[in-house]
Tab-separated table of C-alpha atoms in Angstrom:
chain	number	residue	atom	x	y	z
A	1	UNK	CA	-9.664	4.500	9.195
A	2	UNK	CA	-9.850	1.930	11.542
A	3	UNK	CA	-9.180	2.158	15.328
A	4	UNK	CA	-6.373	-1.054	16.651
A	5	UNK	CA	-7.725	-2.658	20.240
A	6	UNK	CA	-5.479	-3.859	22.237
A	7	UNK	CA	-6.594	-7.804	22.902
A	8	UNK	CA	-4.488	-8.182	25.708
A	9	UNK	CA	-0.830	-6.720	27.047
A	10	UNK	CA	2.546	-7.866	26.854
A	11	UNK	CA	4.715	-8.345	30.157
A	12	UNK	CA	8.253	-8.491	29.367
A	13	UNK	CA	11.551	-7.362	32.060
A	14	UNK	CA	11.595	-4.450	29.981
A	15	UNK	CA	10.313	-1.341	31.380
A	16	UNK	CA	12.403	1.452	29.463
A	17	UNK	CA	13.106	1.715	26.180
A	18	UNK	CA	17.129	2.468	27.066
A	19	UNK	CA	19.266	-1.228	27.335
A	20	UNK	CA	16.388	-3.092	25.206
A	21	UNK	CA	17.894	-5.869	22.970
A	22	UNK	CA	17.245	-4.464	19.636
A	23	UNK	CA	15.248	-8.155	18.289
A	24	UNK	CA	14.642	-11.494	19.033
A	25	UNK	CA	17.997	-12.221	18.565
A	26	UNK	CA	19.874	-10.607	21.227
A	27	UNK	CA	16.653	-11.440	23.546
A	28	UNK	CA	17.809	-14.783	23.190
A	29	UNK	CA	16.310	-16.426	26.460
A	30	UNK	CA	14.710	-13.679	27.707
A	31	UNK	CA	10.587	-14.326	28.712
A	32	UNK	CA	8.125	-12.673	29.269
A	33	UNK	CA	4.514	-13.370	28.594
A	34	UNK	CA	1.329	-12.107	26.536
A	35	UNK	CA	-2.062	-11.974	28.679
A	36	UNK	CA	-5.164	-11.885	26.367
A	37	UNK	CA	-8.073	-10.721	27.585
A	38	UNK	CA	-10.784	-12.908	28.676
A	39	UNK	CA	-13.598	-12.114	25.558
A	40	UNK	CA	-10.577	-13.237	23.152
A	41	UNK	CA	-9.524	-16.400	24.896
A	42	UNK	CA	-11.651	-18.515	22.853
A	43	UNK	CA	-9.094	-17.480	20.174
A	44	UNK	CA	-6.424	-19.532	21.534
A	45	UNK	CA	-7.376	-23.011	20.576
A	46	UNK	CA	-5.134	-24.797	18.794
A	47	UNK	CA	-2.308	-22.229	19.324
A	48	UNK	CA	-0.283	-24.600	21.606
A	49	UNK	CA	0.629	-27.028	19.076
A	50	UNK	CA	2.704	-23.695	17.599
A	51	UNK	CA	6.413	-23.293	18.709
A	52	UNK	CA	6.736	-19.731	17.355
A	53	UNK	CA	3.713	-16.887	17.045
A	54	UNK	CA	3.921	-13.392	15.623
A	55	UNK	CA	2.905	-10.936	17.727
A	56	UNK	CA	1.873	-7.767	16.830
A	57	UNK	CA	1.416	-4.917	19.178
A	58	UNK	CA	2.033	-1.201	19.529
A	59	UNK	CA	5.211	0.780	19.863
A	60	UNK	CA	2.747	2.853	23.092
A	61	UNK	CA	5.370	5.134	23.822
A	62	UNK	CA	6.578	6.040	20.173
A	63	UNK	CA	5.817	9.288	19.462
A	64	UNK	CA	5.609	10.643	15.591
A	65	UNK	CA	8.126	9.694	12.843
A	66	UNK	CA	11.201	10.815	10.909
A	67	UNK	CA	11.986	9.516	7.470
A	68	UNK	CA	15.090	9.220	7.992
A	69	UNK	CA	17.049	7.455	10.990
A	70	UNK	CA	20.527	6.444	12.162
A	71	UNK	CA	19.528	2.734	13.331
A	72	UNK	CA	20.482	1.210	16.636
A	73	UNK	CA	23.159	-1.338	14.372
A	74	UNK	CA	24.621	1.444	11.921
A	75	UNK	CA	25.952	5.101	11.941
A	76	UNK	CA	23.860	6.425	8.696
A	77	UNK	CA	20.617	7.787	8.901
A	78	UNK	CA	18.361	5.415	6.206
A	79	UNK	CA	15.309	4.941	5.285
A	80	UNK	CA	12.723	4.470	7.932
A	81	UNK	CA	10.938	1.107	6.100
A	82	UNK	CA	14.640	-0.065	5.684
A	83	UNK	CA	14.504	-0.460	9.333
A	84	UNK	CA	12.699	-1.383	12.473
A	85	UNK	CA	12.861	1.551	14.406
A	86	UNK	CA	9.496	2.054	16.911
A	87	UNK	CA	9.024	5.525	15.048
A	88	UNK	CA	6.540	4.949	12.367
A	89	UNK	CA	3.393	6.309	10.652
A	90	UNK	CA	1.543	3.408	12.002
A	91	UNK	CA	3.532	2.581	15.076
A	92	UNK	CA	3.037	-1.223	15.089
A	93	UNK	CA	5.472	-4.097	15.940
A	94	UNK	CA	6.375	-6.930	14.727
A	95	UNK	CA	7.875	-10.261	17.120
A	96	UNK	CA	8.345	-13.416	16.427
A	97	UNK	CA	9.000	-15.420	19.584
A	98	UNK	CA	8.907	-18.780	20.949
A	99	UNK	CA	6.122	-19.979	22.790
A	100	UNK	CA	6.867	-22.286	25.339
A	101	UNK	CA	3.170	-22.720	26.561
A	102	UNK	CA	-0.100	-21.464	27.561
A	103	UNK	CA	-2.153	-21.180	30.967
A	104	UNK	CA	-5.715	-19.595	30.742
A	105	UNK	CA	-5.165	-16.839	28.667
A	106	UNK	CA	-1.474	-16.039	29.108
A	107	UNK	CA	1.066	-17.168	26.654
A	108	UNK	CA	4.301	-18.056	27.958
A	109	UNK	CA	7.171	-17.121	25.387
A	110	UNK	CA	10.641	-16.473	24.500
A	111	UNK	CA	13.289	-14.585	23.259
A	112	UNK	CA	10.738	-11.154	23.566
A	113	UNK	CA	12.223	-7.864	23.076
A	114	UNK	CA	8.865	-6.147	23.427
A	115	UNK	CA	8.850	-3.630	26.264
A	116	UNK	CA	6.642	-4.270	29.306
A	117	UNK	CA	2.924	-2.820	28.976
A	118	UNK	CA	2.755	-3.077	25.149
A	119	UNK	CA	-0.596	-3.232	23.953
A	120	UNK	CA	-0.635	-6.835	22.409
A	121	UNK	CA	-2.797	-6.515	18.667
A	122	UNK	CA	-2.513	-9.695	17.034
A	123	UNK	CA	-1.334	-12.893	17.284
A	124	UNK	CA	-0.731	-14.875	14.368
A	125	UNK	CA	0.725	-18.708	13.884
A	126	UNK	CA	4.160	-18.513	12.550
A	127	UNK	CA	4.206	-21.054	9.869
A	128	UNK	CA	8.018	-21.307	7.630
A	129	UNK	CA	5.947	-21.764	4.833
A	130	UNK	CA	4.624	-18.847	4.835
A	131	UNK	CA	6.956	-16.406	6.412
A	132	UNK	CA	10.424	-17.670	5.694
A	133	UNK	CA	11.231	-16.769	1.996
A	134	UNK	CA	14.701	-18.320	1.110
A	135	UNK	CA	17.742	-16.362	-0.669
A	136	UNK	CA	17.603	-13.518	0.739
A	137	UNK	CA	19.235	-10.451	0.763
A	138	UNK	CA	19.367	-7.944	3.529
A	139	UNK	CA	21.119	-4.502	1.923
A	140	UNK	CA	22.377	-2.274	4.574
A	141	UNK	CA	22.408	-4.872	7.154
A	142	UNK	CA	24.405	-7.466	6.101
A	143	UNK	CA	27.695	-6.403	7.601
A	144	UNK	CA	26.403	-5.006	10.789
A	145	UNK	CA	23.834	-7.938	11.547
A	146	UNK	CA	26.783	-9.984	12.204
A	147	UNK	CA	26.975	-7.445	15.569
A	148	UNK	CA	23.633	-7.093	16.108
A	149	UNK	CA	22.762	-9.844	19.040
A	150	UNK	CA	24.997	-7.834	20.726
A	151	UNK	CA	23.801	-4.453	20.442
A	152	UNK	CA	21.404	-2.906	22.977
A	153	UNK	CA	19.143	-0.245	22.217
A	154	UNK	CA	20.684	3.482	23.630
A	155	UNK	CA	18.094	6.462	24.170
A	156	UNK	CA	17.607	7.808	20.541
A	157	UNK	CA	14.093	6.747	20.004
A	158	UNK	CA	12.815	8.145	23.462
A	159	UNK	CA	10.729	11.335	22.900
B	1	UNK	CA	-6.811	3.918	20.554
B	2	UNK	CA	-4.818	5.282	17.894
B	3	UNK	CA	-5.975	5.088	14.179
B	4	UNK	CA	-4.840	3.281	11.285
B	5	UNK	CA	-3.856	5.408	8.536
B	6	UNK	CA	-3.014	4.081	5.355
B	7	UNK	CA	0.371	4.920	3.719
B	8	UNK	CA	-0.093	3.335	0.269
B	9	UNK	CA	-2.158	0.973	-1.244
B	10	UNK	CA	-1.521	-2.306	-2.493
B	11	UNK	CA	-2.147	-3.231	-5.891
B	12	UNK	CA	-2.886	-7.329	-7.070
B	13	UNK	CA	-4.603	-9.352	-9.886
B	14	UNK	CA	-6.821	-10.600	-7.089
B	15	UNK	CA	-10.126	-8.159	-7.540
B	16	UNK	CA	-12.224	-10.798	-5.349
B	17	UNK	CA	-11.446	-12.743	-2.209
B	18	UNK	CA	-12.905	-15.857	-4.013
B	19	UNK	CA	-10.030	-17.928	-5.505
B	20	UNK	CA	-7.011	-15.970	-3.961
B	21	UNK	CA	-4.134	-17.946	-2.930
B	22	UNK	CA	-4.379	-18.521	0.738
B	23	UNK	CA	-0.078	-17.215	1.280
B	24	UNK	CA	2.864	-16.444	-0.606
B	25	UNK	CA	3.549	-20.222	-0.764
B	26	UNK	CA	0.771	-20.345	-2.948
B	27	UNK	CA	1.045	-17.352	-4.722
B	28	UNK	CA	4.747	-17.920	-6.418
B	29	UNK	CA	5.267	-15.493	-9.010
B	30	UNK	CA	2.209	-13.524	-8.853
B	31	UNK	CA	3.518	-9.765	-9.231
B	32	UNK	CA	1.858	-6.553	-8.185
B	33	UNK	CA	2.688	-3.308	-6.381
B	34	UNK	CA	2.471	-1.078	-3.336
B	35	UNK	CA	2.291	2.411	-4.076
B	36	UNK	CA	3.750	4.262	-1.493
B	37	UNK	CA	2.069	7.787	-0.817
B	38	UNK	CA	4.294	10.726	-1.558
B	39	UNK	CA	4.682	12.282	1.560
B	40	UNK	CA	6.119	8.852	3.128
B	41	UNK	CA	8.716	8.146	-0.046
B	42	UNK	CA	11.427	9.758	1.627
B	43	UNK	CA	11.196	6.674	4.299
B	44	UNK	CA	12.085	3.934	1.269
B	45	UNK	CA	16.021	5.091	1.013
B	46	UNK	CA	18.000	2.049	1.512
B	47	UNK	CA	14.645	-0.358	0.664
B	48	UNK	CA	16.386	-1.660	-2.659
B	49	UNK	CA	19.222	-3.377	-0.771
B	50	UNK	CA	16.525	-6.145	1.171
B	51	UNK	CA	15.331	-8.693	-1.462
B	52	UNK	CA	12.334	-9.597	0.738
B	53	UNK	CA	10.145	-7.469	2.900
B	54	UNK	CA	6.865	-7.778	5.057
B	55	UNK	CA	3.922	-5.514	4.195
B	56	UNK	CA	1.651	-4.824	7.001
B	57	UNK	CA	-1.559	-3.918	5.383
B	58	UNK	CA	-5.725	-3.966	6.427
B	59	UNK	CA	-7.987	-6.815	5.756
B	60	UNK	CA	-10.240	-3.564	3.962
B	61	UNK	CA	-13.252	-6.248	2.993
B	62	UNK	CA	-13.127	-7.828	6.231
B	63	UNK	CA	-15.938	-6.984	8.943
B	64	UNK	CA	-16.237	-8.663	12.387
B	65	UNK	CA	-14.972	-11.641	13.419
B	66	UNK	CA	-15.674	-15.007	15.191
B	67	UNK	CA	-13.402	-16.762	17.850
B	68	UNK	CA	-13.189	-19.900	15.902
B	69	UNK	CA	-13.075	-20.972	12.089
B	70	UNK	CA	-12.530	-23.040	9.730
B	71	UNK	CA	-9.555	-22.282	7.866
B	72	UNK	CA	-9.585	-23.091	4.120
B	73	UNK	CA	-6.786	-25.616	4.282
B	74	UNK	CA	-8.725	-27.816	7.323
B	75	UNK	CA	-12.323	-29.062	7.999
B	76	UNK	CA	-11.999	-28.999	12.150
B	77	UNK	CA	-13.114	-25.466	13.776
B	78	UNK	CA	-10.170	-23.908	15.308
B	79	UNK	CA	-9.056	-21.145	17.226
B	80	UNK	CA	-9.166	-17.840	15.333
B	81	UNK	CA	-4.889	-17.352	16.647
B	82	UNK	CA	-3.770	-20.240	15.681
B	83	UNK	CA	-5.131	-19.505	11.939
B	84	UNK	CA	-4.154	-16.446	9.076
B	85	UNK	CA	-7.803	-15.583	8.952
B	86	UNK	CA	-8.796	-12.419	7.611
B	87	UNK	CA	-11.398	-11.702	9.999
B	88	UNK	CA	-9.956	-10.622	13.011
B	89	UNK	CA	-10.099	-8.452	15.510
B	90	UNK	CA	-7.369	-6.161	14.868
B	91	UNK	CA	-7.929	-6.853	11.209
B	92	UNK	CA	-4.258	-6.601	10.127
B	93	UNK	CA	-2.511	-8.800	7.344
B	94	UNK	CA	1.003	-9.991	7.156
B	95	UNK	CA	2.833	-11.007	4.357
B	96	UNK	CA	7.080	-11.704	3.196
B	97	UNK	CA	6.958	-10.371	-0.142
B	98	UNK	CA	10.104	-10.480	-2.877
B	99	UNK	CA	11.281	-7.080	-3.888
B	100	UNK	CA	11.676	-6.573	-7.352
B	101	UNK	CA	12.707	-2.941	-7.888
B	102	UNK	CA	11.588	0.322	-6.407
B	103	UNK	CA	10.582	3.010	-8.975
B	104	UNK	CA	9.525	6.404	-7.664
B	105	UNK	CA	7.420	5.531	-4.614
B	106	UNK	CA	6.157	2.046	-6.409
B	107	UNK	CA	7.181	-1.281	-5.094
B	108	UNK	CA	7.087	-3.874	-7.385
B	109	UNK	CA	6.690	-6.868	-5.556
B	110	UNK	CA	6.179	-10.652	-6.119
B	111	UNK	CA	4.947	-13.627	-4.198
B	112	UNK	CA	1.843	-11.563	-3.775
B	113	UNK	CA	-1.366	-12.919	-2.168
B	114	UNK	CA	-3.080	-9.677	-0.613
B	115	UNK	CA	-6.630	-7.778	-2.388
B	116	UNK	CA	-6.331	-5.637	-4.732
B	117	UNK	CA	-6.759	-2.211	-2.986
B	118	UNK	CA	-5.354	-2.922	0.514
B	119	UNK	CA	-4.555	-0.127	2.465
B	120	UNK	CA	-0.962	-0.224	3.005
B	121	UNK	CA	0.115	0.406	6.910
B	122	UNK	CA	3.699	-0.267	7.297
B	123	UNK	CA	6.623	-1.758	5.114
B	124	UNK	CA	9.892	-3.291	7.189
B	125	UNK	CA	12.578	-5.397	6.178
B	126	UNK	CA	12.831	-8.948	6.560
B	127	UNK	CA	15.828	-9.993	8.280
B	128	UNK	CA	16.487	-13.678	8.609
B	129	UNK	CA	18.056	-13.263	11.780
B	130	UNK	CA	15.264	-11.780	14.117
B	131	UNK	CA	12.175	-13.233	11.287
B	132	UNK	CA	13.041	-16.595	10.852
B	133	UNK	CA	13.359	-18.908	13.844
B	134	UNK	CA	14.649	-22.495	13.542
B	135	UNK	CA	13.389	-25.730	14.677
B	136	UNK	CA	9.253	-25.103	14.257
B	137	UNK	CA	6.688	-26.965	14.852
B	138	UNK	CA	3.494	-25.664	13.433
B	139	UNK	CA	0.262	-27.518	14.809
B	140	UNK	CA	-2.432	-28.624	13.464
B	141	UNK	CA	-0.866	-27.128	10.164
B	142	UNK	CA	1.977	-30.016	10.098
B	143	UNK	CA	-0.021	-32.124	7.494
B	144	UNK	CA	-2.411	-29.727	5.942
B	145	UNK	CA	0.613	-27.522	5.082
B	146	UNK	CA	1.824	-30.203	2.941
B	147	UNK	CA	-1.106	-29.212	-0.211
B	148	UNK	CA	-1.451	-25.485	1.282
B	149	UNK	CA	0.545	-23.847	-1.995
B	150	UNK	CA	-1.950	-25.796	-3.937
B	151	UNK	CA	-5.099	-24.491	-2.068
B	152	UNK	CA	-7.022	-21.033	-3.119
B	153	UNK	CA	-9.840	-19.531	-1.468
B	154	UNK	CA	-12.885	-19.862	-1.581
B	155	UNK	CA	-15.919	-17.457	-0.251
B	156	UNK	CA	-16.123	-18.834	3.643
B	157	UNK	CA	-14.529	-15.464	4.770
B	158	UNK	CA	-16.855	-12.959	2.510
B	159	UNK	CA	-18.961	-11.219	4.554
């Protein structure tokens, strides 16, 4: 199967995984940036017209999996595709995030709860007709999202 | 780098990149599946309660990429970022999917626009809150986006 290359890093005030804001959300504000590496610059045309990217990138300091967690917003283990713990089979993240602009290859943006070093995958235009279905229901989170730009992320996903 | 490994595979009534929809926007309705392998079914407690998810799957039939296309739904080269192009270099797809039902470790999904036989590399939840920011601007997509559910592919991205 297919290796992922990192096309750049993410820089972010995170540098542990303990006190993270759990998503976007509850990184309301906070920036950081996404450096691309200079053979995928090229890439970036036309990005800056874009007020919100997807960024994929790896969870590098996940290690392994359970099937079954207790999330950072509840207090029963679920599913592990019912939620977005780092932990995963194919230990890839998801952001979307606000970008406010880009210089050379580094991408300014917003609201990132990515932690600093992250190897940055893919970036991807975030278009609402595409990736914002509408009546939606969210199962075990609907109560405790209410809470969740709150929440910070405690120590149970270190190693 | 680590490697991809698949954890399903995704099954659609598109058997040829030719004349797929280009996104879920354009692919209302059509139904297929992910078939989740057995050893990771233990990870979809809890799925059932999100109406929508996002399936993180490869681009299998995609090989190499350039730093600039055409995307099907403009004429103007742009920057292989700003666009859903398959051919990337991470070549990872992203798309919101409705939920249907979950039987045994099949998903049966709707709003699908992914190749029949995807590998399938990671399911999460889609949560409004941390997926769907407001107040978007979206490029040189703006007017194009206004035909894009009525656009399919054609064969500019077979290899």
């Amino acid at each position: 199967m297919a290796k992922m290359k990192p096309i750049g890093i993410i820089r972010s005030p995170f540098k542990e995984l303990t006190g993270m804001p759990i998503q976007p959300a509850g990184a309301a504000g906070v920036k950081g940036t996404a450096e691309v590496f200079e053979e995928y610059r090229a890439g970036l045309k036309d990005l800056d017209g874009f007020s919100h990217i997807i960024l994929l990138y790896r969870f590098h300091r996940s290690r392994g999996f359970d099937l079954r967690v207790v999330p950072f917003m509840d207090s029963v283990p679920r599913g592990l595709f019912a939620t977005r713990a780092p932990k995963r089979p194919n230990a890839i993240g998801l952001s979307v995030v606000r970008l406010d602009k880009i210089e050379g290859g580094v991408l300014h943006i917003r609201n990132v709860d990515i932690l600093d070093g992250s190897p940055l995958l893919d970036i991807k235009p975030y278009v609402p007709e595409f990736d914002a279905p509408v009546e939606v229901r969210t199962g075990w989170l609907e109560s405790a999202k209410k809470t969740v730009s709150n929440r910070k992320s405690d120590d149970r996903f270190k190693r």
